[in-house]
Short mmCIF file of N, CA, C and O in Angstrom, two decimals:
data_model
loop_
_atom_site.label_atom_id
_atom_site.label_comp_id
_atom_site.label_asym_id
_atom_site.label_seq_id
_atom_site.Cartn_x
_atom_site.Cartn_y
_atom_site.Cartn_z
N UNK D 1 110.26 140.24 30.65
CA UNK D 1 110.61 139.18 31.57
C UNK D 1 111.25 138.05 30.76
O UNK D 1 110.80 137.63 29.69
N UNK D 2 112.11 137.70 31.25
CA UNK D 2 113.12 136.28 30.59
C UNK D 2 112.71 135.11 30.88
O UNK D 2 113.03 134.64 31.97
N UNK D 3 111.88 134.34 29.94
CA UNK D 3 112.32 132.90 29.94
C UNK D 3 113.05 132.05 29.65
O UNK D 3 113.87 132.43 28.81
N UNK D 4 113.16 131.02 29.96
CA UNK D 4 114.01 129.92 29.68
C UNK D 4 113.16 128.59 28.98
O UNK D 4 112.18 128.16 29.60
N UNK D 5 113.45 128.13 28.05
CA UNK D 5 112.98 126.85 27.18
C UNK D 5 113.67 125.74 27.05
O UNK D 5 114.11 125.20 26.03
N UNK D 6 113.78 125.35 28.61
CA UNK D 6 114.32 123.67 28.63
C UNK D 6 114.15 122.42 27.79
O UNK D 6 114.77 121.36 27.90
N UNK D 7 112.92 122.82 26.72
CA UNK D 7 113.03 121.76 25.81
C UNK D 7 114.65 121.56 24.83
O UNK D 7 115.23 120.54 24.48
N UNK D 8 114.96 122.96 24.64
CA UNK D 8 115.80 123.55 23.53
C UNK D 8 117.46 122.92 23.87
O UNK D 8 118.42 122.48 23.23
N UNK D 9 116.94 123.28 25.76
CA UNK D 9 118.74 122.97 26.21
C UNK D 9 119.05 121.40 26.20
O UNK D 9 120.16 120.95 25.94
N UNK D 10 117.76 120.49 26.56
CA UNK D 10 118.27 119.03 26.34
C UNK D 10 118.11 118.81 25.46
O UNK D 10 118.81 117.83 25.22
N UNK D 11 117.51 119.10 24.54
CA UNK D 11 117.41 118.37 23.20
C UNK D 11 116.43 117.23 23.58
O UNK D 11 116.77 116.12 23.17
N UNK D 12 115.16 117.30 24.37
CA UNK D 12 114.53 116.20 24.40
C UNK D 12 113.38 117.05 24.50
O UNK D 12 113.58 118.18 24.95
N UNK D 13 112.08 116.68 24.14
CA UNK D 13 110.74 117.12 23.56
C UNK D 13 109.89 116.28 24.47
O UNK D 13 110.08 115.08 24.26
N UNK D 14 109.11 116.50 25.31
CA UNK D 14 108.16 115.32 25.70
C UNK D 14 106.78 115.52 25.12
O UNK D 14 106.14 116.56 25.27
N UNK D 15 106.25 114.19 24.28
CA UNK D 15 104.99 114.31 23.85
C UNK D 15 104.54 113.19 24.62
O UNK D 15 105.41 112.74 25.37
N UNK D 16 103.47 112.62 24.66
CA UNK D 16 102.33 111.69 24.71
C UNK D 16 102.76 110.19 24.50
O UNK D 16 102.51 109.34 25.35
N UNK D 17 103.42 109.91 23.30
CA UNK D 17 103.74 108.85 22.60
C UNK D 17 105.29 108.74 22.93
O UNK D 17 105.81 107.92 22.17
N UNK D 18 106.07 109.23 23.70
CA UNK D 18 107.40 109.23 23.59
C UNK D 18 107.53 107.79 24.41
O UNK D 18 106.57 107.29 25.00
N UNK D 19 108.71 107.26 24.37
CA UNK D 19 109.03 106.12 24.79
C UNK D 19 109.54 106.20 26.08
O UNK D 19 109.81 107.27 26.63
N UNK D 20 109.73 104.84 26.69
CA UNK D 20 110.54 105.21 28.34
C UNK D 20 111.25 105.12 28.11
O UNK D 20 111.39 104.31 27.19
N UNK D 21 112.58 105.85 28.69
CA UNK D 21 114.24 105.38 28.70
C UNK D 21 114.79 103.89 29.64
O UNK D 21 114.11 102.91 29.92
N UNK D 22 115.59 104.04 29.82
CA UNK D 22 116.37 102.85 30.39
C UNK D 22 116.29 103.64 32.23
O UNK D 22 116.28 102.97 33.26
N UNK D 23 116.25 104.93 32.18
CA UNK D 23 116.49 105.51 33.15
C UNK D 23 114.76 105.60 34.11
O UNK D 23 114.63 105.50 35.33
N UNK D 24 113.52 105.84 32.96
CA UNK D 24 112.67 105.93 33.47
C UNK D 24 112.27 104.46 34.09
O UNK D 24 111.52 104.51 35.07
N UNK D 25 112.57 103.47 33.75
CA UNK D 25 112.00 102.14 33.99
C UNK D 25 113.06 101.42 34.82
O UNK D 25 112.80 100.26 35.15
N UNK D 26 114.33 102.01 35.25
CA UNK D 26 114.63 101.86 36.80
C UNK D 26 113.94 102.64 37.53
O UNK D 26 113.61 102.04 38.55
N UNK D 27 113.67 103.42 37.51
CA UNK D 27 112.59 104.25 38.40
C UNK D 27 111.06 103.63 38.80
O UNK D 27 110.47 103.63 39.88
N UNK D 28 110.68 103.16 37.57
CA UNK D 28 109.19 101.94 38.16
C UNK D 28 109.85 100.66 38.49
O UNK D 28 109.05 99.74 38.67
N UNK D 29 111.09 100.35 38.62
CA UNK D 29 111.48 99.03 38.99
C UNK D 29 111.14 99.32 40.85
O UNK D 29 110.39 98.61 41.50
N UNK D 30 111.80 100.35 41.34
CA UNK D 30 112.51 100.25 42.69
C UNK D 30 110.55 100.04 43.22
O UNK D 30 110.08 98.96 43.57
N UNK D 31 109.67 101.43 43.16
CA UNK D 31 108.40 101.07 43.74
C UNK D 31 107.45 99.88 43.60
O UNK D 31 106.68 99.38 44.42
N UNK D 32 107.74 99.57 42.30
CA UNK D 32 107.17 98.21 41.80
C UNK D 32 107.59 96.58 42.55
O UNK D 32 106.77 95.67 42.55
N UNK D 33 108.88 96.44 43.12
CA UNK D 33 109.45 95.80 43.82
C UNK D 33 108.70 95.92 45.65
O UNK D 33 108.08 95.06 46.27
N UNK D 34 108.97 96.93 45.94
CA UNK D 34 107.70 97.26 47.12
C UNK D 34 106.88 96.77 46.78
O UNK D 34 106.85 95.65 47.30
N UNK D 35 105.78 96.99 45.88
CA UNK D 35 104.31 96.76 46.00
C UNK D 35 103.93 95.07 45.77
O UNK D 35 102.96 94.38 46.08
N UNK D 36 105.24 94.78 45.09
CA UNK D 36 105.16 93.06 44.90
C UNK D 36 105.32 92.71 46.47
O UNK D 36 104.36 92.17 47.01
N UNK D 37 106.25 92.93 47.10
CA UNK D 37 106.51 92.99 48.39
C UNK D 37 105.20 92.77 49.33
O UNK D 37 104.65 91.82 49.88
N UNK D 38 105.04 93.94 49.22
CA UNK D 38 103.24 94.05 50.20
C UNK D 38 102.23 93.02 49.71
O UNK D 38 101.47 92.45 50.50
N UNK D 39 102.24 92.78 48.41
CA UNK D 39 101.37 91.97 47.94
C UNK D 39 102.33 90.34 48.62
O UNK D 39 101.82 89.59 49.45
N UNK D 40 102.97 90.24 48.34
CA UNK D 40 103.83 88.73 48.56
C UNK D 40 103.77 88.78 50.16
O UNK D 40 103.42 87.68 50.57
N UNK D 41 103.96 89.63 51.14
CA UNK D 41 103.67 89.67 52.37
C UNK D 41 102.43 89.21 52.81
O UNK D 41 102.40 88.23 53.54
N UNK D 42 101.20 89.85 52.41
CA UNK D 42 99.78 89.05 52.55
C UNK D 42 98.87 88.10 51.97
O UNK D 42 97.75 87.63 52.13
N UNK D 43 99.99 88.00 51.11
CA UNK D 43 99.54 86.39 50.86
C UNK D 43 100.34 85.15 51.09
O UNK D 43 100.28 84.19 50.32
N UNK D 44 101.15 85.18 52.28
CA UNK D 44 102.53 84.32 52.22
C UNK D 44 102.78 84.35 53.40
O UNK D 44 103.14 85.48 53.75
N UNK D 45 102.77 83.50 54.34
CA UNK D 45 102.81 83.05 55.72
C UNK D 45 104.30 83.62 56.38
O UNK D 45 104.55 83.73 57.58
N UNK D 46 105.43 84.05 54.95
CA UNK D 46 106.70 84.17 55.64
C UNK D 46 106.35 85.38 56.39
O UNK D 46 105.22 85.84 56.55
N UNK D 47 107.24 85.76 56.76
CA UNK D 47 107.25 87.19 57.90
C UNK D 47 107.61 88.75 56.50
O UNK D 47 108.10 88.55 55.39
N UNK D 48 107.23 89.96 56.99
CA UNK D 48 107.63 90.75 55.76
C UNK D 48 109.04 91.41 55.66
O UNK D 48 109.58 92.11 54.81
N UNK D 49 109.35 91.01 56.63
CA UNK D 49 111.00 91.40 56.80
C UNK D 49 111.57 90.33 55.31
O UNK D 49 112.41 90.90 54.61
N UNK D 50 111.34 89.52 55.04
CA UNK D 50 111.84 88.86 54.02
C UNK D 50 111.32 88.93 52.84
O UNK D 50 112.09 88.66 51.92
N UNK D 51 110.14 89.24 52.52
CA UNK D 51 109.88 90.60 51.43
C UNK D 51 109.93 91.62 51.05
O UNK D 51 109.59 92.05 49.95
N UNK D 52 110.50 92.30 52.18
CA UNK D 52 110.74 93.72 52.17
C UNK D 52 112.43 93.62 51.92
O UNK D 52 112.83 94.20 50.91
N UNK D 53 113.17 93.11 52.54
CA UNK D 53 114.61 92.68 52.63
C UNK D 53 114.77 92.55 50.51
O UNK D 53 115.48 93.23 49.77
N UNK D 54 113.66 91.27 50.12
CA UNK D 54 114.19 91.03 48.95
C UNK D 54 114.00 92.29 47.82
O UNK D 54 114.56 92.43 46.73
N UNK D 55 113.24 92.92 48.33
CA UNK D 55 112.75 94.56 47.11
C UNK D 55 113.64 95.33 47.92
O UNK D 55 113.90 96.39 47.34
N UNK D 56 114.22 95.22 49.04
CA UNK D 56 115.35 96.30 49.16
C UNK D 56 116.63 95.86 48.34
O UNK D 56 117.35 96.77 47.94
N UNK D 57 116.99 94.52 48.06
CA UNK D 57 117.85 94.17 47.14
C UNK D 57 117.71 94.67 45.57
O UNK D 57 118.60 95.06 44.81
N UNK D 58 116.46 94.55 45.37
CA UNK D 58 115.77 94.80 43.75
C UNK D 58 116.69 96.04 43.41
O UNK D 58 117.61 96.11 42.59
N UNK D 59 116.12 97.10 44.37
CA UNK D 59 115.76 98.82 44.23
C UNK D 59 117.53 98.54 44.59
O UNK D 59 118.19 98.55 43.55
N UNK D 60 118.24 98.33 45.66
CA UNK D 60 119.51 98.33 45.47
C UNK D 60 120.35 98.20 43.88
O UNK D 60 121.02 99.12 43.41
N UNK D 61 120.16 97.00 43.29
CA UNK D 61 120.58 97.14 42.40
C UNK D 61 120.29 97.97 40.82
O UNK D 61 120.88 98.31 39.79
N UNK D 62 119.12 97.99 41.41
CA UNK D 62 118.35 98.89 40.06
C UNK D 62 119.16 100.33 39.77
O UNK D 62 119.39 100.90 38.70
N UNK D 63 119.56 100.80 41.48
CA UNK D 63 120.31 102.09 41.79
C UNK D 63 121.73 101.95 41.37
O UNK D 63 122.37 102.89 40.90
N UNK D 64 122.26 100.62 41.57
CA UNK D 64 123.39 100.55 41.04
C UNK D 64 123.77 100.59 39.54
O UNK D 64 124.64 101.29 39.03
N UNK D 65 122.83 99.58 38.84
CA UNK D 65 122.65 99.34 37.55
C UNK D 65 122.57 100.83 36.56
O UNK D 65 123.06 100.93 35.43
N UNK D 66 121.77 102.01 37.36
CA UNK D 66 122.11 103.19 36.52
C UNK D 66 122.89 104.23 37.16
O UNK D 66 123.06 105.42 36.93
N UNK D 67 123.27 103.50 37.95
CA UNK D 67 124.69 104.93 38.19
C UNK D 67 126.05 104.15 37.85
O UNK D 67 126.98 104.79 37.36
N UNK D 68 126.21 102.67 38.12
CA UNK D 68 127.58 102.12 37.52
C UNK D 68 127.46 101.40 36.55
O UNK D 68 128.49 101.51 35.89
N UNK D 69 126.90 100.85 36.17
CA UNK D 69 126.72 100.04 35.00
C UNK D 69 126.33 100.82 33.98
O UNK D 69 127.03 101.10 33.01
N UNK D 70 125.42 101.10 34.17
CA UNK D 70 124.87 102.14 32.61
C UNK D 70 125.00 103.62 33.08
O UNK D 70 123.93 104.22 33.19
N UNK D 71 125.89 104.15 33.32
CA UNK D 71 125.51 105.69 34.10
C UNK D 71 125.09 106.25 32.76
O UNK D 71 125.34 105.66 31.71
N UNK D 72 124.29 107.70 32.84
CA UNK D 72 123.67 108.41 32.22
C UNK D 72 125.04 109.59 31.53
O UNK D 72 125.86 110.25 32.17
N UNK D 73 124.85 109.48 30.15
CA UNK D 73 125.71 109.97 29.61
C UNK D 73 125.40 111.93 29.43
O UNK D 73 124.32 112.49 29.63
N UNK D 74 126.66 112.59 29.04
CA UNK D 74 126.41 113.94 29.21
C UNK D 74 125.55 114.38 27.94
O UNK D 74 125.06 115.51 27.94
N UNK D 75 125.39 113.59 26.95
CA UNK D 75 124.73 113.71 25.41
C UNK D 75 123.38 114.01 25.69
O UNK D 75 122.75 114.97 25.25
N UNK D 76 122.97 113.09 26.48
CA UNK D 76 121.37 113.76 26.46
C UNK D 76 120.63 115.45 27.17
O UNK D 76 119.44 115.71 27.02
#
């Protein structure tokens, strides 16, 4: 039976200690922006349409930031 060893084809190893990329930590930006959200919603008399509105801006740009600004190169 044939396997395949995806460590080999990216050239990236995941251990324990490895670091986050630029790519993984837009990824905790967009949910992290929500949860500030929910939290800033119940404790804050405004309405949550205007906390939710401002983490839909966050996660907007976070999405932008790694597909046009920094897009992910073919090297890795």
């Amino acid at each position: 039976m044939a396997t395949s060893d995806r460590t080999r084809r990216t050239g990236e190893h995941r251990t324990a200690g490895r670091r986050l990329s630029r790519y993984d930590l837009l990824l905790l930006v967009i949910p992290a922006a929500f949860l500030l959200a929910l939290v800033g919603s119940t404790v804050s008399p405004l309405p949550t349409r205007v906390f939710v509105a401002g983490a839909s801006v966050v996660g907007a740009l976070a999405v932008a930031d790694g597909l046009f600004v920094n897009p992910p190169d073919g090297d890795r």
